[in-house]
Coordinates of C-alpha atoms in Angstrom, one line a residue:
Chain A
X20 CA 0.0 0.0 0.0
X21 CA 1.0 3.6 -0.6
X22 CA -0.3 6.5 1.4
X23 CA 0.1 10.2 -0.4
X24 CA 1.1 12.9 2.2
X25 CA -0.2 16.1 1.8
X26 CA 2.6 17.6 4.5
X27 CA 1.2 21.4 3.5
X28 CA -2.4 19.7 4.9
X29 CA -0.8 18.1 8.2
X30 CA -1.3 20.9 11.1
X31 CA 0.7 18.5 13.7
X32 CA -2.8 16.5 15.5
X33 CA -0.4 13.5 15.2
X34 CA -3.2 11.2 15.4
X35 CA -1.3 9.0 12.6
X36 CA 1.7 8.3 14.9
X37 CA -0.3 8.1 18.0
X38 CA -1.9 5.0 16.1
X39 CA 1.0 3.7 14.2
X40 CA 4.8 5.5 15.1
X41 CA 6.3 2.7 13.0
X42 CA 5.1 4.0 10.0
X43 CA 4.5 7.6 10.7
X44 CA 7.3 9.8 11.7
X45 CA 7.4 13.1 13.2
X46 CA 9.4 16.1 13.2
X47 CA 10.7 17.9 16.2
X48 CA 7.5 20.3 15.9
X49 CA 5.4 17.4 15.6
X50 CA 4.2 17.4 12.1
X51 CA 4.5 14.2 10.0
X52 CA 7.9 14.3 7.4
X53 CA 7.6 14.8 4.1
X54 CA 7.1 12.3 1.8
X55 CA 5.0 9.2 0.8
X56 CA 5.2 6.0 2.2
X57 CA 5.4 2.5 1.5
X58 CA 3.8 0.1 3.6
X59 CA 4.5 -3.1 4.4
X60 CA 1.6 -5.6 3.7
X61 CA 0.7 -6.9 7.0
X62 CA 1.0 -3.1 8.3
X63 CA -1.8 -1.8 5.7
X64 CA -4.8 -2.3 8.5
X65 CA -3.1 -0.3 11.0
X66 CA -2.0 2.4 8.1
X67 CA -5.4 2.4 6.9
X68 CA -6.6 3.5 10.3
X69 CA -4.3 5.8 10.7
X70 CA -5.3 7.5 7.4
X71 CA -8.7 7.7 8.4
X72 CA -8.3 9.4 11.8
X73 CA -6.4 12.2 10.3
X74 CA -8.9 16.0 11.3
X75 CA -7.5 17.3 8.0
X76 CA -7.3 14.7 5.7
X77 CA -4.0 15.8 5.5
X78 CA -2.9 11.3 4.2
X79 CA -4.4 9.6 1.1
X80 CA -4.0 5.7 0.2
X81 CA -3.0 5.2 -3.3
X82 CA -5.3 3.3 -5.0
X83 CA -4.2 3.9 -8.3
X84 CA -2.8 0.3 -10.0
X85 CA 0.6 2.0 -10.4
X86 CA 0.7 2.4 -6.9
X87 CA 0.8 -1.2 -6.2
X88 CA 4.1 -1.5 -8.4
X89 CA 6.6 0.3 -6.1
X90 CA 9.4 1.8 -7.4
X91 CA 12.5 0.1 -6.9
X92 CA 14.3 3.0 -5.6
X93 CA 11.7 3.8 -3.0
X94 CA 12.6 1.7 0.2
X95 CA 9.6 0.7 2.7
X96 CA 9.6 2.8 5.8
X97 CA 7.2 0.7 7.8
X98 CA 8.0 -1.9 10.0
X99 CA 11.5 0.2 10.9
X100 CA 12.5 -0.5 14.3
Chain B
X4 CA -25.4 50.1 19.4
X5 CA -28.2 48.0 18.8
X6 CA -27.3 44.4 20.1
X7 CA -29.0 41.5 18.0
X8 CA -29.7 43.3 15.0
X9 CA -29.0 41.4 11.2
X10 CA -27.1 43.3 9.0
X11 CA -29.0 44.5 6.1
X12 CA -26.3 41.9 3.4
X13 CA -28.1 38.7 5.4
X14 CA -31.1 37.5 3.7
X15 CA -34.1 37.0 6.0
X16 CA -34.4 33.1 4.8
X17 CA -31.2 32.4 5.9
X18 CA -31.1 33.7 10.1
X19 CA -31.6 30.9 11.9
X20 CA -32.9 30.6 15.8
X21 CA -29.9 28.7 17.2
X22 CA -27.4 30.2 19.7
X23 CA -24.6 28.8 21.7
X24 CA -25.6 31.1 24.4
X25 CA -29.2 31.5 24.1
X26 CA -31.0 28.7 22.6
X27 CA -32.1 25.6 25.4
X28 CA -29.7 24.1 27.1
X29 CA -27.1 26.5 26.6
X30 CA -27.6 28.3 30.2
X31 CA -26.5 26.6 33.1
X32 CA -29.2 23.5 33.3
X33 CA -28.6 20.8 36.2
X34 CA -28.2 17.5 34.6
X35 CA -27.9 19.5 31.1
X36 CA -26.1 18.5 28.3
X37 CA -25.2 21.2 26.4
X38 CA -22.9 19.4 23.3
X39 CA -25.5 17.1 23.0
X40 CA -28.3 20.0 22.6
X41 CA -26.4 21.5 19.5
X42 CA -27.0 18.9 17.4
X43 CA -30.4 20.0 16.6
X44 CA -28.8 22.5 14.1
X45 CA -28.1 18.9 11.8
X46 CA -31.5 18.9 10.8
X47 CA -31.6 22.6 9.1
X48 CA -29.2 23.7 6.7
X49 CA -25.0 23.8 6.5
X50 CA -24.6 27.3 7.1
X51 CA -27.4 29.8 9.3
X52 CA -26.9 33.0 10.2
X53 CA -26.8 33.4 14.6
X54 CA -28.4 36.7 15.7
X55 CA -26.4 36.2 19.0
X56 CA -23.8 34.4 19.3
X57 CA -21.3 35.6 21.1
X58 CA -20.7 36.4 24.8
X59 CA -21.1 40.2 24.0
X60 CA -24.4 39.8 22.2
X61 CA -22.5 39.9 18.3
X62 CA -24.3 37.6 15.5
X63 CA -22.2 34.8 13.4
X64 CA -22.8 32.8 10.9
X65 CA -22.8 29.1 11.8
X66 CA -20.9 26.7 9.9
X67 CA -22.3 22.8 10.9
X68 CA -21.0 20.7 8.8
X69 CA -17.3 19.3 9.3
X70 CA -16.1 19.1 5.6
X71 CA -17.2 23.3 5.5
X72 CA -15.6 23.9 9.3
X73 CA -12.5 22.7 7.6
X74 CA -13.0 24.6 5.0
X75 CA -13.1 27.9 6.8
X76 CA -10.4 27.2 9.4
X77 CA -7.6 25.7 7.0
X78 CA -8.5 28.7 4.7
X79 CA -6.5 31.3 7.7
X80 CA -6.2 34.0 4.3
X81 CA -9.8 34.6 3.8
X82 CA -11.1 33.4 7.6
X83 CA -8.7 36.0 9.8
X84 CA -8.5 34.4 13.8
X85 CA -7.6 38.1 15.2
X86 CA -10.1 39.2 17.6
X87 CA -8.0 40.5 20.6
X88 CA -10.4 38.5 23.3
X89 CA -8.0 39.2 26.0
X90 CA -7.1 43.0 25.3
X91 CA -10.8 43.8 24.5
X92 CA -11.3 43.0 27.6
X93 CA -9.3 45.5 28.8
X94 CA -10.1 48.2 26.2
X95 CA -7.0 47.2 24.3
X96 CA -5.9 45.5 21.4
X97 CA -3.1 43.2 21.1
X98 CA -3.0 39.4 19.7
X99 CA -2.6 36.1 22.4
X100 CA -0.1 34.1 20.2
X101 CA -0.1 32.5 18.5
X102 CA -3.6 31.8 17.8
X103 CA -4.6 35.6 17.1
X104 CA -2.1 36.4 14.8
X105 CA -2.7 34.9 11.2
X106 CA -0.1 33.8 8.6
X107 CA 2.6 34.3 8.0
X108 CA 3.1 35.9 10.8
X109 CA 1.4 33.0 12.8
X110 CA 4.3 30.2 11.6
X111 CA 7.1 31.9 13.0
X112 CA 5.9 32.0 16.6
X113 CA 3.8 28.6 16.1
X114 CA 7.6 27.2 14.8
X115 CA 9.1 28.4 17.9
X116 CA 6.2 27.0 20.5
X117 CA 5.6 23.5 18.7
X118 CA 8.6 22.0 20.3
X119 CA 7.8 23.3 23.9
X120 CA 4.4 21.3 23.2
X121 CA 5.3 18.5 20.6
X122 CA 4.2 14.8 21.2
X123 CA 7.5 14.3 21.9
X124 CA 8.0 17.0 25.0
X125 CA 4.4 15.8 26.2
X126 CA 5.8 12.3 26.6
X127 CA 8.7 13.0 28.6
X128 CA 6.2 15.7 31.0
X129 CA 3.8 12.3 31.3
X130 CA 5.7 11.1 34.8
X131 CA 4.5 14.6 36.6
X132 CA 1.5 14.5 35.2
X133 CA 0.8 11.0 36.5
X134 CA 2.6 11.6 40.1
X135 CA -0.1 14.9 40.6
X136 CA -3.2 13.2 39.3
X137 CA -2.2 9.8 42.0
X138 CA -1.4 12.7 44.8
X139 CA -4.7 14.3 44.3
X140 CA -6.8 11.0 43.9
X141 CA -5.2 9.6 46.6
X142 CA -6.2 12.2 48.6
X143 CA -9.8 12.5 47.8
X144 CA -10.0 8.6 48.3
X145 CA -8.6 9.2 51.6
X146 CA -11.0 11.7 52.3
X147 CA -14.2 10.0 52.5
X148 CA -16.7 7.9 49.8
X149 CA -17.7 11.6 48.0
X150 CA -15.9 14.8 46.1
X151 CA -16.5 17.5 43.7
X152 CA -15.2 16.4 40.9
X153 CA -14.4 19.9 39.6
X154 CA -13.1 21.2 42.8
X155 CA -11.1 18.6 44.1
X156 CA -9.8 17.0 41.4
X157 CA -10.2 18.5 37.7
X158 CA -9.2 21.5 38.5
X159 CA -6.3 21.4 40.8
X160 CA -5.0 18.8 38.4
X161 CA -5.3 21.4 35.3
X162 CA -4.1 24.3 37.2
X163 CA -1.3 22.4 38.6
X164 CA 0.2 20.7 35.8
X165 CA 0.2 24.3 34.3
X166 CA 2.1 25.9 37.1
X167 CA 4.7 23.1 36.9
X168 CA 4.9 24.3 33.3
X169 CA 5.7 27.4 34.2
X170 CA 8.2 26.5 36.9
X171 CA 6.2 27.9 39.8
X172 CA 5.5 25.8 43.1
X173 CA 1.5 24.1 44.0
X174 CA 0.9 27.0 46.7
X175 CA -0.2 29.2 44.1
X176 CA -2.9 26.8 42.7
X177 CA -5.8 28.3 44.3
X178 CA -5.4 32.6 43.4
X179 CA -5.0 31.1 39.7
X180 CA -7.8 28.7 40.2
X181 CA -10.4 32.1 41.0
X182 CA -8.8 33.9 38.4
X183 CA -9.4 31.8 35.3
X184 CA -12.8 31.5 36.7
X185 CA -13.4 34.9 37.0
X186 CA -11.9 35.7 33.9
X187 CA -13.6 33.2 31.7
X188 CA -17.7 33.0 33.3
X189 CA -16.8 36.2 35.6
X190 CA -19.3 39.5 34.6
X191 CA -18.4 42.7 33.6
X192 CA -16.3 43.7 36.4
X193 CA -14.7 40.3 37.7
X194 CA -13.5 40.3 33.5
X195 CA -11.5 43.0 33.1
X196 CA -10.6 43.0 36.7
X197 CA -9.2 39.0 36.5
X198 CA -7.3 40.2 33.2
X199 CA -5.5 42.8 34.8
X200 CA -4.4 40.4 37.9
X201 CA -3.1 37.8 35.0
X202 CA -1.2 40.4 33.5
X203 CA 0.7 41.6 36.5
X204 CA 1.6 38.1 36.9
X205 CA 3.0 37.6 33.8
X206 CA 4.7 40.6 33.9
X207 CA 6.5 39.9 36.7
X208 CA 6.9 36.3 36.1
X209 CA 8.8 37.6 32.9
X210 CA 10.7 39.7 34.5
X211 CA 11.7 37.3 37.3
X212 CA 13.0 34.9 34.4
X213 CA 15.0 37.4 32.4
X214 CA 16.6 38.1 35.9
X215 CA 17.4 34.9 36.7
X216 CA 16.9 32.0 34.1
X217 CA 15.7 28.4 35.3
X218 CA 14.2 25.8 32.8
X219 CA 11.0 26.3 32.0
X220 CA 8.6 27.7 29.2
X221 CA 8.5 31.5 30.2
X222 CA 12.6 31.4 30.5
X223 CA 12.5 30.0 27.2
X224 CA 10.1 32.5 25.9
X225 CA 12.1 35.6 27.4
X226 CA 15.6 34.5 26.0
X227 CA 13.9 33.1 22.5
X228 CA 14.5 34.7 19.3
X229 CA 12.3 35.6 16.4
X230 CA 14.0 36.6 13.1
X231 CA 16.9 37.4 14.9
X232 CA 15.5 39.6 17.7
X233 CA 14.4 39.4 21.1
X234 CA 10.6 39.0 21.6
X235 CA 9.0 42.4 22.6
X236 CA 6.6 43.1 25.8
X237 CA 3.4 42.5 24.2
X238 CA 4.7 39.1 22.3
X239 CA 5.5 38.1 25.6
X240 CA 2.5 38.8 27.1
X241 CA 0.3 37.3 24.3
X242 CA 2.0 34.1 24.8
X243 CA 1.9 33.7 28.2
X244 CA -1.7 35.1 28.8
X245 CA -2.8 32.7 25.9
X246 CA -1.5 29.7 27.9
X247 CA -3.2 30.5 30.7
X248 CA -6.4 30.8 29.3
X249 CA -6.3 27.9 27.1
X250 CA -4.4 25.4 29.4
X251 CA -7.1 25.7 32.1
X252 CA -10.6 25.9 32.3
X253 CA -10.4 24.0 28.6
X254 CA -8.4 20.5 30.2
X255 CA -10.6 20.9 33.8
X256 CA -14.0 21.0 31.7
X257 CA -12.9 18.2 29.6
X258 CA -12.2 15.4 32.6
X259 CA -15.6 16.4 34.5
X260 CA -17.9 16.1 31.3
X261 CA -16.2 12.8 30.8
X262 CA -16.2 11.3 34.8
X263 CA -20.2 12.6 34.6
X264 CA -20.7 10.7 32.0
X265 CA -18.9 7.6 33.2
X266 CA -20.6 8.3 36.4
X267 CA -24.0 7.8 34.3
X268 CA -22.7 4.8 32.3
X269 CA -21.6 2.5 35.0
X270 CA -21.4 -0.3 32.0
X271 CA -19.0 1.6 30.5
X272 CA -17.2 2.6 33.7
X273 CA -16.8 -0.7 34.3
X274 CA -15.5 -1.6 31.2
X275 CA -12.2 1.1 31.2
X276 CA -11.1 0.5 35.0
X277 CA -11.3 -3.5 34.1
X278 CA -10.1 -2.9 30.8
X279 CA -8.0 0.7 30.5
X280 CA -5.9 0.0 27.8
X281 CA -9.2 0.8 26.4
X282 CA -9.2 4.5 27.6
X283 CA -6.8 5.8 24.9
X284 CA -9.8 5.4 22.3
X285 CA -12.6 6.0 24.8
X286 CA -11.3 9.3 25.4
X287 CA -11.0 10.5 21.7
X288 CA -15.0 9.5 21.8
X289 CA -15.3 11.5 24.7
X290 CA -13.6 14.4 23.1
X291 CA -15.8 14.2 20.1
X292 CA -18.7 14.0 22.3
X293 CA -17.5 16.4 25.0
X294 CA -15.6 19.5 23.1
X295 CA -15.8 22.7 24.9
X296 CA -14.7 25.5 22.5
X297 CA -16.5 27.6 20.0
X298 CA -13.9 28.9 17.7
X299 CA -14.8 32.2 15.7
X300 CA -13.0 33.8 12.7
X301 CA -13.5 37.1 11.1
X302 CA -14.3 37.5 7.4
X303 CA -11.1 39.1 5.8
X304 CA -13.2 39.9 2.6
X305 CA -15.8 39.1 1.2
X306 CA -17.1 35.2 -0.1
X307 CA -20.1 33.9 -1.0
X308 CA -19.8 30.5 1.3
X309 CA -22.4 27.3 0.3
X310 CA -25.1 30.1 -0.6
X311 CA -24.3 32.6 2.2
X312 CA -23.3 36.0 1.0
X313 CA -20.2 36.3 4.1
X314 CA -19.0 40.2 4.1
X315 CA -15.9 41.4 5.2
X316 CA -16.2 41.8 8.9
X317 CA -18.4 39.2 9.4
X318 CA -17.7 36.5 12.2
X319 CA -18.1 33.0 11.3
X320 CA -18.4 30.5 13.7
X321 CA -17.2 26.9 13.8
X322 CA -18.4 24.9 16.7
X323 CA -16.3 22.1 17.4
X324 CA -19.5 20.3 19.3
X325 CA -21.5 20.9 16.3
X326 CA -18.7 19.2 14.0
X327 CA -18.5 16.5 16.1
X328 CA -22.0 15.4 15.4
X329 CA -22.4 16.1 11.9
X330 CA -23.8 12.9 10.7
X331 CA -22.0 13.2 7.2
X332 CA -18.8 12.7 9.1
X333 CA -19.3 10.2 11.7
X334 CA -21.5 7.6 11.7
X335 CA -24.3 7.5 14.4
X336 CA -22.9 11.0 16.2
X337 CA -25.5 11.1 18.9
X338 CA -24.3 7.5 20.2
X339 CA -21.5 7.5 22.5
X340 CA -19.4 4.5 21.6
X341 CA -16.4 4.5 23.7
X342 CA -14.8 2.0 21.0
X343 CA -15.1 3.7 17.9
X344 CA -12.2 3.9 15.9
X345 CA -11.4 6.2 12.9
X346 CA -12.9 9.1 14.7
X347 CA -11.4 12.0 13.3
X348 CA -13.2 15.0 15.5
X349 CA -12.6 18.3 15.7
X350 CA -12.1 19.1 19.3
X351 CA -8.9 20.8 18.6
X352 CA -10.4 22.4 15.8
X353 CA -8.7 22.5 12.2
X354 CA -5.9 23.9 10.1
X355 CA -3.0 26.3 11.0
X356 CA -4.5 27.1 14.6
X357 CA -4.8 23.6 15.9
X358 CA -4.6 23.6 19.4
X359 CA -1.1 24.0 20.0
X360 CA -1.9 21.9 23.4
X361 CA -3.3 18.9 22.0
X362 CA -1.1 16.7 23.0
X363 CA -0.9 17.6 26.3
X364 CA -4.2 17.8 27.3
X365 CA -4.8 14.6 25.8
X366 CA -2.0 13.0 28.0
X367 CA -3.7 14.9 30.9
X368 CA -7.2 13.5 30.2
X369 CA -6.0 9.8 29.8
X370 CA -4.0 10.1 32.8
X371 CA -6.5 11.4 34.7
X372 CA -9.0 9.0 33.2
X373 CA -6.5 6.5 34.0
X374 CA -5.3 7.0 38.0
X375 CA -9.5 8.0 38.9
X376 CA -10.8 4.5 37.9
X377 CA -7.8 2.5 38.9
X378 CA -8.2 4.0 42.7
X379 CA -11.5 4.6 43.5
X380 CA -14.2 2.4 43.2
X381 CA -17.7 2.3 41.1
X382 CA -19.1 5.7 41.4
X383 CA -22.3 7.8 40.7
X384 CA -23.6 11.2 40.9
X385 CA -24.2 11.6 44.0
X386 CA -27.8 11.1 44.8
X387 CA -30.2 14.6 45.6
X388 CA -27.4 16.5 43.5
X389 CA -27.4 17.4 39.9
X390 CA -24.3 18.5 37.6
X391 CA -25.1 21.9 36.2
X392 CA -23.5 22.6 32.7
X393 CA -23.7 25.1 30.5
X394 CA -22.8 26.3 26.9
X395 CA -21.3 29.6 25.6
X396 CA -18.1 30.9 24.4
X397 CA -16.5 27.9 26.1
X398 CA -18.5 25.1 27.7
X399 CA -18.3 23.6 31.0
X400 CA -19.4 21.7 34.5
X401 CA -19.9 22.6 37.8
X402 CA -21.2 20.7 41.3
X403 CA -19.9 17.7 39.8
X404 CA -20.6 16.0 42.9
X405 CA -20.0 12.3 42.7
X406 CA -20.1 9.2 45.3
X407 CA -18.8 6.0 45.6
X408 CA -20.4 4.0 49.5

């Protein structure tokens, strides 16, 4: 699965790491980094969730059929330790 | 001037008979409750227009649904959050920062306050938090089989957990305790009067930490730097009287609305103190179901908004109750399921101005939610008394008097 993040969206609620910190990461401020993300398939539930808890509808899950092809030279951030 | 009167650009169809101070429900009512009464305005249209809505008699339009309260709060270019509450209080106008100052002004002191506040720094405050809410709890158990909620506990947690904030020892809980009160439900003399007390102190308390620097927020705010300067007098004072009014009242409101309601629900009382790794989601229900804040913008220029011809100068309000049960955005909003997930309310309201506390006084409710049902037992309202709560600018509980023999 890939989620879209719209950072200029995110005003910092942090409801997406409070549900899933594996897979969304913060900046010092608070505010979710910039950049989409890859998750890892037994992660998508708890992404999912994530997505839909966001006040601002600030994250987006890619359900476009290029999405599911992930490009090579984007690495998975869920699941990091 | 003429209080209650429509301007002459709103068209007759469109004023509406709702008011978050006037309408039922809305003044203090034992056993009321007043979120739950604002979700009457779900039946009419998306956006009315309030004769009197505010606490100095000013009309707003109301915005109801969630999708348009986003809208108007992430859009901070046309939907302007300066209103000088505080100052006009005093016959003065400066912003509290940073929520009355809009972009871009508004970034560089939100940048320099996120930190203080982030989910990280909230984390590392948790072990206080937790020590004070056990010391107070412990104390009321000790105490007898019955408390007020609001006195003995919700408050002096708030209050207390905000002096530590600001470096300052627990003696001075109770002058600050009378002083939010009096500032925030006080009438036209206890207002201005409060304000001028919460000045002083700030004052002096910024003085004090130029003087002599410890660690804590207002030290940090006195030595910080915006584009390479200092911050001036009034900055300072906008900050600190902004924390002070929001950290309070706001976080002490929030913990008795949801202890009534768990007072009335013994089912689902029962089910967080045997359960409370439960209470991380229950209390995100109970913020949805429990907000306390009306948030108002000002029309920067004119915009015709879903049909509504919104002039420059016009306040718009966005009710974070009425969001929160818009049944377009959450499924079933008058049924308080403690276990729903993807609940994405607005009790910290939206965009740029989110409430810079958030994650604070989310750690304070759980915690508090937390240490009260792990040390004292099944309890109810206590029988021949009645909560009293009320609506307005901000809403709130009092008499929360609750019993456990």
């Amino acid at each position: 699965m890939h989620i879209v993040v719209h950072k200029a969206k995110c005003q910092g609620h942090a409801r997406c790491w409070a549900q899933a910190p594996n897979i969304f990461k913060l900046d010092d401020e608070g505010y979710v980094l910039l950049g989409d993300i890859n998750v890892a398939q037994g992660d998508e539930l708890l992404a999912s969730r994530a997505v839909r808890s966001c006040p601002e509808s600030a994250l987006e899950i890619d359900r476009t059929s290029a999405a599911r092809f992930e490009p090579a030279a984007m690495q998975p951030r869920a699941g990091e330790a | 001037m003429t209080l209650n009167q429509v301007p002459d650009h709103v068209p007759a169809e469109m004023v509406g008979d709702f008011s978050l101070f006037t309408s039922p429900g809305m003044l203090p009512t034992p056993d009321g409750d007043p979120q739950a009464a604002t979700a009457c305005v779900h039946a009419g249209p998306p956006i009315f227009y309030s004769p009197f809505n505010t606490r100095d008699g000013r009309g707003t339009w109301v915005i109801t649904r969630a999708t348009d309260q986003r809208r108007v709060l992430q859009d901070a270019d046309t939907f302007s959050s300066h209103r000088s509450i505080f100052a006009s209080a005093l016959g003065e106008n400066w912003p509290m920062i940073p929520l009355e100052l809009d972009p871009p002004a508004h970034g560089v002191f939100r940048s320099l306050l996120n930190p203080l506040l982030s989910p990280k720094r909230v984390t590392a405050l948790e072990p206080a938090v937790r020590e004070r809410a056990i010391a107070l709890i412990d104390s009321i158990a000790a105490s007898g089989t019955s408390c007020d909620v609001m006195q003995d506990f919700a408050f002096p947690f708030a209050v207390s957990i905000f002096l530590r904030l600001l470096g300052l020892p627990d003696h001075r809980l109770h002058p600050f305790v009378g002083w939010a009160n009096d500032l925030l439900h006080g009438d036209d003399v206890k207002r201005p009067a409060a304000a001028r007390t919460i000045l002083a102190f700030i004052d002096e308390l910024a003085a004090m930490r130029r003087e002599e620097p410890v660690d804590d927020f207002m030290t940090f705010i006195v030595q910080a730097q915006v584009e390479s300067r200092r911050l001036t007098d009034e900055e300072v004072r906008g900050i600190g009287v902004l924390v002070f009014v929001a950290g309070l009242d706001t976080v002490a409101a929030a913990i008795g609305f949801d202890l009534a309601f768990l007072a009335r629900h013994p089912k689902e009382q029962e089910l967080l103190r045997s359960e409370p790794n439960r209470i991380v989601l229950a209390a995100e229900e109970l913020l949805r179901a429990y907000p306390t804040v009306q948030i108002i913008r000002v029309a920067r220029k004119d915009i015709d908004f879903e049909g509504a011809p919104i002039r420059k100068g016009d306040y718009v309000s966005c009710a974070t109750m009425i969001a929160n049960r818009d049944p377009a955005e959450f499924e079933c909003p008058d049924t308080i399921d403690l276990m729903r997930e993807d609940n994405r309310h607005a009790a910290f309201g939206y965009g740029p101005h989110r409430c810079l506390g958030s994650h604070l006084a989310r750690r304070e409710i759980v915690i508090g939610l937390e240490e009260w049902l792990a040390r004292l037992p099944a309890f109810r309202i206590k029988e021949g008394t009645a909560p009293v709560a009320y609506g307005g600018h901000v809403f709130g509980i009092e008499n929360l008097i609750v019993d456990w023999s």
